[in-house]
Short mmCIF file of C-alpha atoms in Angstrom, two decimals:
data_model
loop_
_atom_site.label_atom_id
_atom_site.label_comp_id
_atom_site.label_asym_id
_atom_site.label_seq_id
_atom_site.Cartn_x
_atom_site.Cartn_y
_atom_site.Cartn_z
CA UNK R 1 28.36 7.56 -15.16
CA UNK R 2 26.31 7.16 -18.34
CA UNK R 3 26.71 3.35 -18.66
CA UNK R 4 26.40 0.42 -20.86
CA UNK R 5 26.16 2.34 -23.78
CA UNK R 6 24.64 0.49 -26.76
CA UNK R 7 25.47 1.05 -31.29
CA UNK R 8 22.65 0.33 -32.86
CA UNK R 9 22.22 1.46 -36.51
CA UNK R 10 18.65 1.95 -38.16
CA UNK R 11 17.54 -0.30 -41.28
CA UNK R 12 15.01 1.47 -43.08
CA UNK R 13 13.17 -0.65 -45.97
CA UNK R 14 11.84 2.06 -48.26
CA UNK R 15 12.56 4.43 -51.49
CA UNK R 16 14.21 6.82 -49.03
CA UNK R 17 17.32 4.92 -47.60
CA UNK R 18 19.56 6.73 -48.80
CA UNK R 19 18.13 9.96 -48.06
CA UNK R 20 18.13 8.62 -44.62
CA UNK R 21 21.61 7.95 -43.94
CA UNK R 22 23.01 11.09 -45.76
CA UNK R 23 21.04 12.93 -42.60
CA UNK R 24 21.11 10.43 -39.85
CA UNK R 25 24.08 9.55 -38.30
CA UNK R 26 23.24 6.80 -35.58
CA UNK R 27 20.87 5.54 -33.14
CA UNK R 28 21.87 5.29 -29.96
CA UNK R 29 20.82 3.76 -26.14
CA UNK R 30 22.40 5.38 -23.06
CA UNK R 31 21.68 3.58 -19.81
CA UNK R 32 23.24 3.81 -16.40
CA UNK R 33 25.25 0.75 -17.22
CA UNK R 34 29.36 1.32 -18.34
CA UNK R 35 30.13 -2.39 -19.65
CA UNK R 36 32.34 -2.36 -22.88
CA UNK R 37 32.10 1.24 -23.35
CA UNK R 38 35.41 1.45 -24.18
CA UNK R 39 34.99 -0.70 -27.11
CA UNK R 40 32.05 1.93 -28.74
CA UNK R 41 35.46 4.66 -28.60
CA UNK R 42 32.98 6.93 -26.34
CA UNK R 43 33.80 9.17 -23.64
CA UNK R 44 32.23 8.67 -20.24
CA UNK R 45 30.21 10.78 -18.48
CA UNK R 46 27.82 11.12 -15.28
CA UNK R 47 25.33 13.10 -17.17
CA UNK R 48 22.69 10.42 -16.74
CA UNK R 49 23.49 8.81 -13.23
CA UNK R 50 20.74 8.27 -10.92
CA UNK R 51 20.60 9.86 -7.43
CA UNK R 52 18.48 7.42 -5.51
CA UNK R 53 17.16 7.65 -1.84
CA UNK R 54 14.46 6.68 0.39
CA UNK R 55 11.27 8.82 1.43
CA UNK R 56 8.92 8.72 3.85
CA UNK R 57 5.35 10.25 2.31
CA UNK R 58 3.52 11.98 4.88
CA UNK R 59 -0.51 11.25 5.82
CA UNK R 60 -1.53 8.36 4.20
CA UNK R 61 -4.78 7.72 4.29
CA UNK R 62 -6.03 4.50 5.77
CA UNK R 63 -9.52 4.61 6.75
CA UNK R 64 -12.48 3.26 4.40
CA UNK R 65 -15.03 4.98 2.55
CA UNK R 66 -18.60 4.13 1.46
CA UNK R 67 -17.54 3.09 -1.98
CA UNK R 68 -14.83 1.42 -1.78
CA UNK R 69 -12.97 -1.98 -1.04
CA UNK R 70 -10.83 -2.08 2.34
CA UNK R 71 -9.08 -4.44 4.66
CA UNK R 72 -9.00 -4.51 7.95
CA UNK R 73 -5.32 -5.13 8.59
CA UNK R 74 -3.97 -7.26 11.65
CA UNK R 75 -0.40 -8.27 12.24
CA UNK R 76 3.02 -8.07 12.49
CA UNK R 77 6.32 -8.34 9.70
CA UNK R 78 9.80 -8.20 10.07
CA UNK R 79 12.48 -7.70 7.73
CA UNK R 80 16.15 -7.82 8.59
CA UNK R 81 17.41 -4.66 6.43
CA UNK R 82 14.12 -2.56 6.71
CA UNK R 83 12.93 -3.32 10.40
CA UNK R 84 9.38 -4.22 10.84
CA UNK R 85 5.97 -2.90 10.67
CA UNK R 86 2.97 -3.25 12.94
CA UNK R 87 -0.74 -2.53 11.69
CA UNK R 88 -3.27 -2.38 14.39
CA UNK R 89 -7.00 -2.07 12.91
CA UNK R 90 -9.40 0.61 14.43
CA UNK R 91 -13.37 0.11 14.25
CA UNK R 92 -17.01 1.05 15.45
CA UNK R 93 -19.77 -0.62 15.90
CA UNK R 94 -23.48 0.21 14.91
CA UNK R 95 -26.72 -0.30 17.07
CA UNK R 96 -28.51 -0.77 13.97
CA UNK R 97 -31.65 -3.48 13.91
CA UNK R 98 -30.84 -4.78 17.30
CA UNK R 99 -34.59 -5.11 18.92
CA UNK R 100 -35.17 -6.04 22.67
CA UNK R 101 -37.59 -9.13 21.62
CA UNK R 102 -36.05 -11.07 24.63
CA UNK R 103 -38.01 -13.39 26.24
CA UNK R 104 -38.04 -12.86 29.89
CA UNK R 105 -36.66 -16.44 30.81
CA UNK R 106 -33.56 -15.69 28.31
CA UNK R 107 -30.13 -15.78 29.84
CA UNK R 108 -27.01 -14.94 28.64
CA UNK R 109 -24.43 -17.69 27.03
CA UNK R 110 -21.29 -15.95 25.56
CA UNK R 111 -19.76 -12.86 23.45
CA UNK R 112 -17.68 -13.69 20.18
CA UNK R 113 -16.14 -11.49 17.87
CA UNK R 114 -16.23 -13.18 13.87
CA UNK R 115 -13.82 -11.85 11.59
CA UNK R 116 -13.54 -12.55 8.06
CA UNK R 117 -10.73 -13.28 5.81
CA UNK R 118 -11.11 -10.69 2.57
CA UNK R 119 -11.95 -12.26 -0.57
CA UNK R 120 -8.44 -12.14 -1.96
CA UNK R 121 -7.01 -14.15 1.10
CA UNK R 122 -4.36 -11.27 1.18
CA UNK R 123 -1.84 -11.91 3.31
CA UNK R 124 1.67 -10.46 3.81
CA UNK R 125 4.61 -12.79 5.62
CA UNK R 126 4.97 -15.60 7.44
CA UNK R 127 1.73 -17.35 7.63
CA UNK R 128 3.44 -20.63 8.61
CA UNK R 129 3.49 -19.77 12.78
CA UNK R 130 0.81 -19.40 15.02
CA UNK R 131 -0.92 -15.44 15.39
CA UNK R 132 -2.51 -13.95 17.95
CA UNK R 133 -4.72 -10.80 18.17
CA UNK R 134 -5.94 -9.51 20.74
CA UNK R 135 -8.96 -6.83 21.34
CA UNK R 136 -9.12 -4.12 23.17
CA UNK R 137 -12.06 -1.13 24.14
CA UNK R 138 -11.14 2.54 22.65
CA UNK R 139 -11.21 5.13 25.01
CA UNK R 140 -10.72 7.81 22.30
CA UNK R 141 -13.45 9.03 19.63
CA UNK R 142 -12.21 7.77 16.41
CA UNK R 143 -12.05 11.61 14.16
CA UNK R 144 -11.05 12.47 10.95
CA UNK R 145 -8.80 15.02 10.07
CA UNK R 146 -8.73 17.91 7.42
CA UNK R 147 -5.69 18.95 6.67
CA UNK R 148 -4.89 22.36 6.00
CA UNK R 149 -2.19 24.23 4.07
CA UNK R 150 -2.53 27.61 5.15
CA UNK R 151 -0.06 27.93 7.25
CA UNK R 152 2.69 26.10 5.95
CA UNK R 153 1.99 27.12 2.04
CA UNK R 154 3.02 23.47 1.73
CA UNK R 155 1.03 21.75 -0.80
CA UNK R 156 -1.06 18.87 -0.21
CA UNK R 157 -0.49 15.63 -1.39
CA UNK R 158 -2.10 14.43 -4.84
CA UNK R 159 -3.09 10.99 -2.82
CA UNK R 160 -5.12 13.05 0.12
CA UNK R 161 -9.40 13.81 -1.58
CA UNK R 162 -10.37 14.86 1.75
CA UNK R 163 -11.28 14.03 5.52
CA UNK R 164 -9.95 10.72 6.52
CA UNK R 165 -7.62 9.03 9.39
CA UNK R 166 -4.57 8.67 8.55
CA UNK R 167 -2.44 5.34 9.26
CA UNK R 168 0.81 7.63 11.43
CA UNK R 169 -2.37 8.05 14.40
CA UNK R 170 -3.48 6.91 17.04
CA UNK R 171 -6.23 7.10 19.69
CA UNK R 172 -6.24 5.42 23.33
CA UNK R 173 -7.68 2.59 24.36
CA UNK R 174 -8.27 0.37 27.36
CA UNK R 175 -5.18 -1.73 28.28
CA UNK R 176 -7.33 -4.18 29.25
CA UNK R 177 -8.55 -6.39 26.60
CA UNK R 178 -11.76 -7.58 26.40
CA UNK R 179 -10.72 -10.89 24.84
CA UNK R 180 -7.77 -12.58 22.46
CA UNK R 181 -7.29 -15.55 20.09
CA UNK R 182 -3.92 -17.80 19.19
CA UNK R 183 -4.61 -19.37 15.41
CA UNK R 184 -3.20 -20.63 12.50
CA UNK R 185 -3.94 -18.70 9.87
CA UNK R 186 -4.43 -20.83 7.16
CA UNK R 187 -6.76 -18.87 4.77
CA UNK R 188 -7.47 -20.69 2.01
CA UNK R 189 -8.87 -22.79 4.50
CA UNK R 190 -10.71 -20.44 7.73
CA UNK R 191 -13.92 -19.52 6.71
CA UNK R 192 -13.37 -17.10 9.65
CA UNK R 193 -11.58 -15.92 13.27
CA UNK R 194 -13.96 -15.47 16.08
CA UNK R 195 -12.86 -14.24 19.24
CA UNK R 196 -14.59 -14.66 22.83
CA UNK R 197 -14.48 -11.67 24.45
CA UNK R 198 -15.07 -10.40 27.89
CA UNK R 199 -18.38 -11.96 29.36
CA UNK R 200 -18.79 -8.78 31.79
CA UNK R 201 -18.71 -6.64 28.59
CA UNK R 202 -21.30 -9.29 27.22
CA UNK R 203 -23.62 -9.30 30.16
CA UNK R 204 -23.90 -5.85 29.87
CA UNK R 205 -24.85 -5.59 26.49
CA UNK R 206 -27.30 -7.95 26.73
CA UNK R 207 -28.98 -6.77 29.66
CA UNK R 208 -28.95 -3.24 27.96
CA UNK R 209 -30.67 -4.80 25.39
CA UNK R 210 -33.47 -6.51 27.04
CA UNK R 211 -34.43 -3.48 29.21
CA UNK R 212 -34.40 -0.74 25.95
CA UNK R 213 -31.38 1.18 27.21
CA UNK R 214 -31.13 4.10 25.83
CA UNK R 215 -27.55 3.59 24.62
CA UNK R 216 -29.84 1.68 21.71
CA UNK R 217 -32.12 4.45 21.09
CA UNK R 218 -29.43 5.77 18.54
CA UNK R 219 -26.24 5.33 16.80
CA UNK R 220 -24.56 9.04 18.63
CA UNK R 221 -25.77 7.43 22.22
CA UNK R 222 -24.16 3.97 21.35
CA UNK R 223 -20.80 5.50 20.16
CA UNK R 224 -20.90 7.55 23.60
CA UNK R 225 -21.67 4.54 25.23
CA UNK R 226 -18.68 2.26 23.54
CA UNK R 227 -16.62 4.37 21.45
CA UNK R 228 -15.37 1.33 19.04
CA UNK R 229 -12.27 -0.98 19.05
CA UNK R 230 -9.13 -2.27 18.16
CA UNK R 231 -7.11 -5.32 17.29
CA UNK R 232 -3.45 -5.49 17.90
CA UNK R 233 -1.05 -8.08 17.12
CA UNK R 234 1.40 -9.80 19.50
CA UNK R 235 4.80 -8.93 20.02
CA UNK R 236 5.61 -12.25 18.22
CA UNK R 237 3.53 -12.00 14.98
CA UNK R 238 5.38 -12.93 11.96
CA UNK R 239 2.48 -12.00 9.35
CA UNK R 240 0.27 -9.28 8.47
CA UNK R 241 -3.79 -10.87 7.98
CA UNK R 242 -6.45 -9.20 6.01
CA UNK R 243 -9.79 -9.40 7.79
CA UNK R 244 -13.10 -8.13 5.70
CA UNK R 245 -14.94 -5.04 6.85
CA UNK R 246 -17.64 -6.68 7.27
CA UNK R 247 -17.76 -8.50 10.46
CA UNK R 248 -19.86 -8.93 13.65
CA UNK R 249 -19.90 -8.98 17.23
CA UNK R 250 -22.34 -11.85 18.34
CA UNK R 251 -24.57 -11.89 21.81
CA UNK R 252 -25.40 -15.33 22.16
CA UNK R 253 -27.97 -16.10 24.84
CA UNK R 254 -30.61 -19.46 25.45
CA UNK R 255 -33.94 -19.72 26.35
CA UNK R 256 -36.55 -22.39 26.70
CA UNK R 257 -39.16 -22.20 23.68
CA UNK R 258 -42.87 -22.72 24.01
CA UNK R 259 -42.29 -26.56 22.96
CA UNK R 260 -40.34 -26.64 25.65
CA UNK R 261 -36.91 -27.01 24.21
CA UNK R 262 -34.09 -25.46 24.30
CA UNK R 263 -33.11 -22.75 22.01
CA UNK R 264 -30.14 -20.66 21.15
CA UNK R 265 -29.68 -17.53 19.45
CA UNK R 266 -27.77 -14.20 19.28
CA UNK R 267 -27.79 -10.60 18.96
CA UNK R 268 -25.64 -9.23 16.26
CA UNK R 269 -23.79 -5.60 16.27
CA UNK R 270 -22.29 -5.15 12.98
CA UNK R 271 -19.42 -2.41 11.78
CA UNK R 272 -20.36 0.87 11.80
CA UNK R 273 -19.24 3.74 9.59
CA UNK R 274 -16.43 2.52 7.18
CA UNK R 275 -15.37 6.07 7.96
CA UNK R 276 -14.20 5.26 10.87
CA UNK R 277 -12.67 2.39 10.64
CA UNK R 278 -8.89 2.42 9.50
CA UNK R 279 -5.35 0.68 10.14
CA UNK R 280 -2.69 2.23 12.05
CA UNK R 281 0.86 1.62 11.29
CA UNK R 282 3.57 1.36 13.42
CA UNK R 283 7.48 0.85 12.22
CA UNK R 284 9.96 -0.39 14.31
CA UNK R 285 13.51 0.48 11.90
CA UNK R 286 15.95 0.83 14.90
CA UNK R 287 19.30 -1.01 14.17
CA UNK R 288 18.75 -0.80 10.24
CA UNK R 289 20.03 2.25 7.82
CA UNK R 290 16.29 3.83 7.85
CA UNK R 291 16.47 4.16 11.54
CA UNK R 292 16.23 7.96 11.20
CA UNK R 293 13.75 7.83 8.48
CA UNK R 294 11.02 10.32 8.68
CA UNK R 295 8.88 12.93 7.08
CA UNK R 296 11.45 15.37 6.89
CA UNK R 297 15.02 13.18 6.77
CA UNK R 298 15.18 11.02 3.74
CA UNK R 299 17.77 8.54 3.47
CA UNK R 300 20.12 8.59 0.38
CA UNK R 301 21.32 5.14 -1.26
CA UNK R 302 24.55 5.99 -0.47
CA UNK R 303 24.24 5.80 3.15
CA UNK R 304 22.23 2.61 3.22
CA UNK R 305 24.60 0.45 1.28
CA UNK R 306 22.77 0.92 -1.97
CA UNK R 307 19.46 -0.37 -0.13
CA UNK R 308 15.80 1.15 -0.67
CA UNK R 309 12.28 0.11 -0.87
CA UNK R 310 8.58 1.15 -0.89
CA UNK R 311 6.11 -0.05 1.24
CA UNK R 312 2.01 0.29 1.66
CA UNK R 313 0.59 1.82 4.36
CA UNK R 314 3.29 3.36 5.52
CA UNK R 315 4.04 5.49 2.97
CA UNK R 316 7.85 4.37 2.13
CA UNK R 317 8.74 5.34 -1.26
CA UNK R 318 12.03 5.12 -3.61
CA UNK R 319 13.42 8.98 -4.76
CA UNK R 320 15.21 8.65 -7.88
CA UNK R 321 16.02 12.23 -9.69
CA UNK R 322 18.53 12.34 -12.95
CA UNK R 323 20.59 15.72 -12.56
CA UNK R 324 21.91 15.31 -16.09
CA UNK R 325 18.55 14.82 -17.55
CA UNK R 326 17.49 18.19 -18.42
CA UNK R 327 21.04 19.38 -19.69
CA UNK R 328 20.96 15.75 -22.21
CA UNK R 329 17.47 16.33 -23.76
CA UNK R 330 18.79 20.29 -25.14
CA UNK R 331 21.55 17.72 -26.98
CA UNK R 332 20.67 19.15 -30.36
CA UNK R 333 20.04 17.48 -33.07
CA UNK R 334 18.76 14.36 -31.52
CA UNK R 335 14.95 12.97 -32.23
CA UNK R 336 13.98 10.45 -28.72
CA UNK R 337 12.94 7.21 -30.08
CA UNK R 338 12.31 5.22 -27.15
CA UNK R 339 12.82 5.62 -23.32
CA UNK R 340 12.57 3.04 -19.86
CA UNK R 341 13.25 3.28 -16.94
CA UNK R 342 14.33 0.01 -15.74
CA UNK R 343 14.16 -0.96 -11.81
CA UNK R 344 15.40 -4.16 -10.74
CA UNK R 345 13.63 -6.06 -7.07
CA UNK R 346 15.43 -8.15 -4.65
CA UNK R 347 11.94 -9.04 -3.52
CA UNK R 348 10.89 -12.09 -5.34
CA UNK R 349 7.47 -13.11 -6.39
CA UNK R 350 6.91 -16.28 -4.61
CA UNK R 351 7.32 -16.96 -0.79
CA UNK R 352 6.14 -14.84 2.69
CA UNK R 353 7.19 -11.41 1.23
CA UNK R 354 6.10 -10.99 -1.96
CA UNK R 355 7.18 -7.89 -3.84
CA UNK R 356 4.40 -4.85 -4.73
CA UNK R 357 2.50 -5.84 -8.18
CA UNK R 358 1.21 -2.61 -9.28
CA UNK R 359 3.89 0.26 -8.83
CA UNK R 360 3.73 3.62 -10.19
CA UNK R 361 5.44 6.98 -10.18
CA UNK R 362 4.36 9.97 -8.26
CA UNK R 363 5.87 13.53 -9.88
CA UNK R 364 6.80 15.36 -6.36
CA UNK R 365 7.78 18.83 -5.62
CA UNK R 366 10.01 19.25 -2.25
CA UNK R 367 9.42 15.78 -1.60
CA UNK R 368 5.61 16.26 -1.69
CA UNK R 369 3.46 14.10 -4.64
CA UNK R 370 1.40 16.57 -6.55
CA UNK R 371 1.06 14.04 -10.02
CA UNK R 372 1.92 11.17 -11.47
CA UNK R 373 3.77 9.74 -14.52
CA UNK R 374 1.02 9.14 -16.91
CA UNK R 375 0.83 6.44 -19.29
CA UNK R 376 2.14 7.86 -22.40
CA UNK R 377 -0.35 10.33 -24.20
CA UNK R 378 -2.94 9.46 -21.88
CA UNK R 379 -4.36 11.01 -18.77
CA UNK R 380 -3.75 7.97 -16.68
CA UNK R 381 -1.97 6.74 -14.22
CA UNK R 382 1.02 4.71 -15.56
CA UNK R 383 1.74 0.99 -13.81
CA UNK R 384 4.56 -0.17 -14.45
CA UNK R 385 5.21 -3.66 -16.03
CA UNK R 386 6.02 -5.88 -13.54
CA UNK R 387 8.63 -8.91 -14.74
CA UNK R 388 9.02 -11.92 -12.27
CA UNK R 389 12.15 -12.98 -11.37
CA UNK R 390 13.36 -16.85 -11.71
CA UNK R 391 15.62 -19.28 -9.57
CA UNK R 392 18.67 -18.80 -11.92
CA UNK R 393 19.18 -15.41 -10.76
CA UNK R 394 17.64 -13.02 -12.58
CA UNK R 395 15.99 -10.52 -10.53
CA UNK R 396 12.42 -9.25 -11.23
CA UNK R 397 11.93 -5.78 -12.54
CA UNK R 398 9.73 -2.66 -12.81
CA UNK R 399 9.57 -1.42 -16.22
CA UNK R 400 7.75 1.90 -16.95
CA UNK R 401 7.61 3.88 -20.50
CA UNK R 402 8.93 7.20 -19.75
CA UNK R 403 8.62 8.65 -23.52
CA UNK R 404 6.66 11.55 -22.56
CA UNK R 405 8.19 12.20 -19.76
CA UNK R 406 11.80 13.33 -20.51
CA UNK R 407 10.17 15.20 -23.25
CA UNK R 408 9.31 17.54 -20.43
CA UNK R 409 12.59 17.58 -18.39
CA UNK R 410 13.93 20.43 -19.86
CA UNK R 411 10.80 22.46 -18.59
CA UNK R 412 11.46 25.58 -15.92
CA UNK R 413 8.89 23.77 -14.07
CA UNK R 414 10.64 20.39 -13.86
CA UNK R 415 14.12 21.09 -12.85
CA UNK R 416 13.01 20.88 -9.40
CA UNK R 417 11.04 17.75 -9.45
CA UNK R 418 11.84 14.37 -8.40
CA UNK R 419 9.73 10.84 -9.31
CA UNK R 420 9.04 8.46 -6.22
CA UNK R 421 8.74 4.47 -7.09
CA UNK R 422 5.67 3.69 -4.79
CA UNK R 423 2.96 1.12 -4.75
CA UNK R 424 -0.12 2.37 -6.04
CA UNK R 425 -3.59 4.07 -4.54
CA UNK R 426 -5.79 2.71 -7.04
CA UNK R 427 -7.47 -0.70 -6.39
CA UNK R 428 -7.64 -3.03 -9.10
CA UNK R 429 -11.15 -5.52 -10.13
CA UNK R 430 -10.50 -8.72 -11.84
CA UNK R 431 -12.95 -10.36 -13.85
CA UNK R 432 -13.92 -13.80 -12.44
CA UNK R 433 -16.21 -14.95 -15.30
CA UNK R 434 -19.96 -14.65 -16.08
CA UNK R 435 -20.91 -16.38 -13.88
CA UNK R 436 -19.08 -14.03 -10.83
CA UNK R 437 -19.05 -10.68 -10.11
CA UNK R 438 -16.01 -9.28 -10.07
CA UNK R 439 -13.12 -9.66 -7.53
CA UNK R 440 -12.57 -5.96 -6.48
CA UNK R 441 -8.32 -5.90 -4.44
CA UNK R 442 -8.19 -2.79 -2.52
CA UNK R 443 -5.74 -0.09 -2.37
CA UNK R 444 -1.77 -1.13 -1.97
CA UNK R 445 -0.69 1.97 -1.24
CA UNK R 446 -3.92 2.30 1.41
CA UNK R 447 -4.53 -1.21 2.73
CA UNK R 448 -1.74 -3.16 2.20
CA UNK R 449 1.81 -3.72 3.66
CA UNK R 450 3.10 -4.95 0.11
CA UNK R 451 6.88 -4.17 0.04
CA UNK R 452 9.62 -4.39 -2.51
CA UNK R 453 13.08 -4.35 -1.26
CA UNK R 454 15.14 -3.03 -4.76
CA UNK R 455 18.03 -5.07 -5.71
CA UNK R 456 22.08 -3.54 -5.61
CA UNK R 457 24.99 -3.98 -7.47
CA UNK R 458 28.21 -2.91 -5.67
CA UNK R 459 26.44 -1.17 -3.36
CA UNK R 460 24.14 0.54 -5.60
CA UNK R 461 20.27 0.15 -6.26
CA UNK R 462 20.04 -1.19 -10.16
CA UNK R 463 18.45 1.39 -11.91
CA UNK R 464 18.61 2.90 -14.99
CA UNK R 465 17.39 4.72 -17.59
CA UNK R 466 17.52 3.60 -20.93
CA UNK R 467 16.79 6.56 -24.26
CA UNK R 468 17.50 5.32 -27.96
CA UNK R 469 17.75 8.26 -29.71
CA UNK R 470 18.52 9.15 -33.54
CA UNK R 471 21.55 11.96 -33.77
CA UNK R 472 21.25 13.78 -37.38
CA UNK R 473 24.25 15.37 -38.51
#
């Protein structure tokens, strides 16, 4: 239904007003809103009505590169309408700079694992419980993957540059872990999370060390040797934790100096190639409307009570398509002064589950992203502007200028194209100051699990589209 429909009339303070409203008959705003439309004496129509569902994007990729900001992602969220999601974060480690200058009466103390919060303290969920995560020894050699077109003709996605691992895979490891840690994660506070792991696994380094093993001559005989590892939540998680990339496995050992003392010390092996290191996601949406989600089933609006969202990491995104668009904007006679697309969030901004602050819009052909909404007469990717909600009420909202946009929806090319709400793949640096370098946040769409649940009005997600327009007669 094209709703809420809006009278507005132009004032125009120059020599020419009355040339003005000889030609111009009104300016108008259609929306997907229907209040009092009976009082403008219109007729209404579904020409502008929204067809909204939910997506699952395929291959997103989750692993780091040598230029930019990641997170290592640990933990476990759960929310009632959507189901939960699991990430479980995948590393190597690097021989690198790690001598055999042992003395000979050295022996060996312990074996600690020290992760870092990231710089941002992200967090997503319930941080107010006690975590655990536990570590375990993969079995698997962590790969990329290349995807490759040629034989479905499918295109690939606009997000995917190249090799990487994507967060949908997985690779064995031992179900045995080599150690675990309980914690409160109180990160404004931690300075970090350290881990004791498995003192066989520890005595064998060390000794390895000491004698010159050759598993230390070079990096390709250490990844042989121990293949990397990953952390996984327990079952009873309620939060999702970022942990820097940069971390460390200490070898702590003792000897007794040449003053006779007592002295401690350790052997450090720090992350290897940021490559190879990436977070796998898990969902768990039995029992919800999106229990059938998947690359190839999306779920309309209509069969999820009005309910959809987007999500990082796993690739969740919000279809919205406007079947009436194409046939409005050959309306002749009309001159587009203005158009939004307005898209309200049940998510608030406050509390465990924050809602995603820097969306955008992906262009996609057969449910495939191969562009982006631009900002306005700019080659750019367009965020949208995100208003907070309050405690009266009022939900927050997405707001993004789609001017340029509908100018093109009556293209050949367009008919068959669809926009997906999503968070976004671009990081974001904030300027601390002159005094500090700038705080770089990493990807949403890549290394976060930043959702936004979108807010429903009888059963209907609340978006709309809102074009003031000038008719001439």
């Amino acid at each position: 239904m094209i709703k809420n429909i809006q009278l507005t009339f132009l004032i125009i303070l120059s020599f020419c007003v009355s040339l003005f409203f000889v030609s111009c008959d009104k300016d108008m705003s259609i929306s997907l809103k229907n209040e009092n439309i009976d009082n403008l004496n219109l007729t209404s129509s579904d020409t502008l009505s929204a067809i909204v569902s939910t997506v699952l994007m395929p291959n997103i990729p989750t692993s780091g590169t040598g230029d930019t900001t990641t997170r290592l992602l640990v933990g476990k969220v759960s929310q009632g309408p959507i189901g939960s999601v699991t990430s479980n974060a995948y590393f190597r480690l690097m021989p690198e700079n790690v001598s055999n200058d042992i003395p000979k009466n050295a022996v060996y103390d312990s074996i600690t694992l020290v992760l870092r919060p990231t710089f941002d303290k992200y967090t997503h969920g319930d941080t107010t419980k006690l975590q655990t995560i536990v570590a375990h020894r993969v079995t698997q050699t962590l790969e990329q993957t290349t995807l490759n077109n040629t034989m479905t003709g499918q295109p690939i996605p606009v997000y995917i540059s190249g090799a990487s691992i994507f967060g949908q895979q997985k690779f064995a490891y031992d179900a045995n872990p080599l150690g675990s840690v309980t914690f409160m994660p109180h990160m404004h506070k931690r300075d970090s999370v350290s881990i004791r792991l498995a003192d066989a696994w520890g005595t064998e380094l060390f000794e390895k060390i000491r004698t010159a093993d050759y598993v230390f001559n070079s990096t390709a005989n250490f990844q042989e040797y121990f293949k990397g590892m990953v952390l996984v939540p327990a079952a009873s998680n309620t939060a999702i934790i970022g942990f820097h990339n940069i971390l460390s496995v200490n070898i702590h050992y003792s000897y007794n100096g040449a003053d006779g003392f007592k002295k401690s010390t350790a052997k450090t092996l720090q992350m290897g190639d940021r490559r190879f290191h990436y977070n796998n996601f898990e969902t768990d949406r039995s029992g919800t409307a999106f229990a059938t989600l998947s690359t190839t089933k999306e779920i309309p609006s209509s069969a999820s009570n009005g309910v959809s969202y987007i999500q990082g990491g796993t690739g969740v995104v919000t279809k919205i398509t406007f079947p009436g668009l194409a046939e409005f904007m050959q309306t002749q006679n009309i001159a587009i002064n203005k158009a939004e697309l307005i898209i309200e969030v049940a998510s608030k901004d406050v509390g465990h589950y924050t809602a995603a602050l820097k969306p955008m819009l992906w262009i996609a052909t057969d449910n495939i992203p191969t562009g982006y909404v631009n900002t306005p007469f700019a080659n750019a990717v367009q965020h949208g502007t995100y208003e907070v909600g309050n405690n009266t009420g009022r939900n927050g909202r997405y707001i993004f200028n789609m001017i340029q946009y509908i100018r093109s929806a009556n293209d050949e090319n367009a008919k068959d194209k669809s926009i997906f709400l999503s968070v976004s793949p671009q990081g974001e640096s904030i300027n601390r100051g002159q005094q500090v370098p700038p705080l770089t946040i990493p990807s949403e769409l890549y290394y976060s699990a930043n959702t936004s649940i979108l807010a429903t009005e009888n059963n209907k997600p609340k978006i709309k589209l809102n074009i003031v327009y000038t008719k001439f007669k």
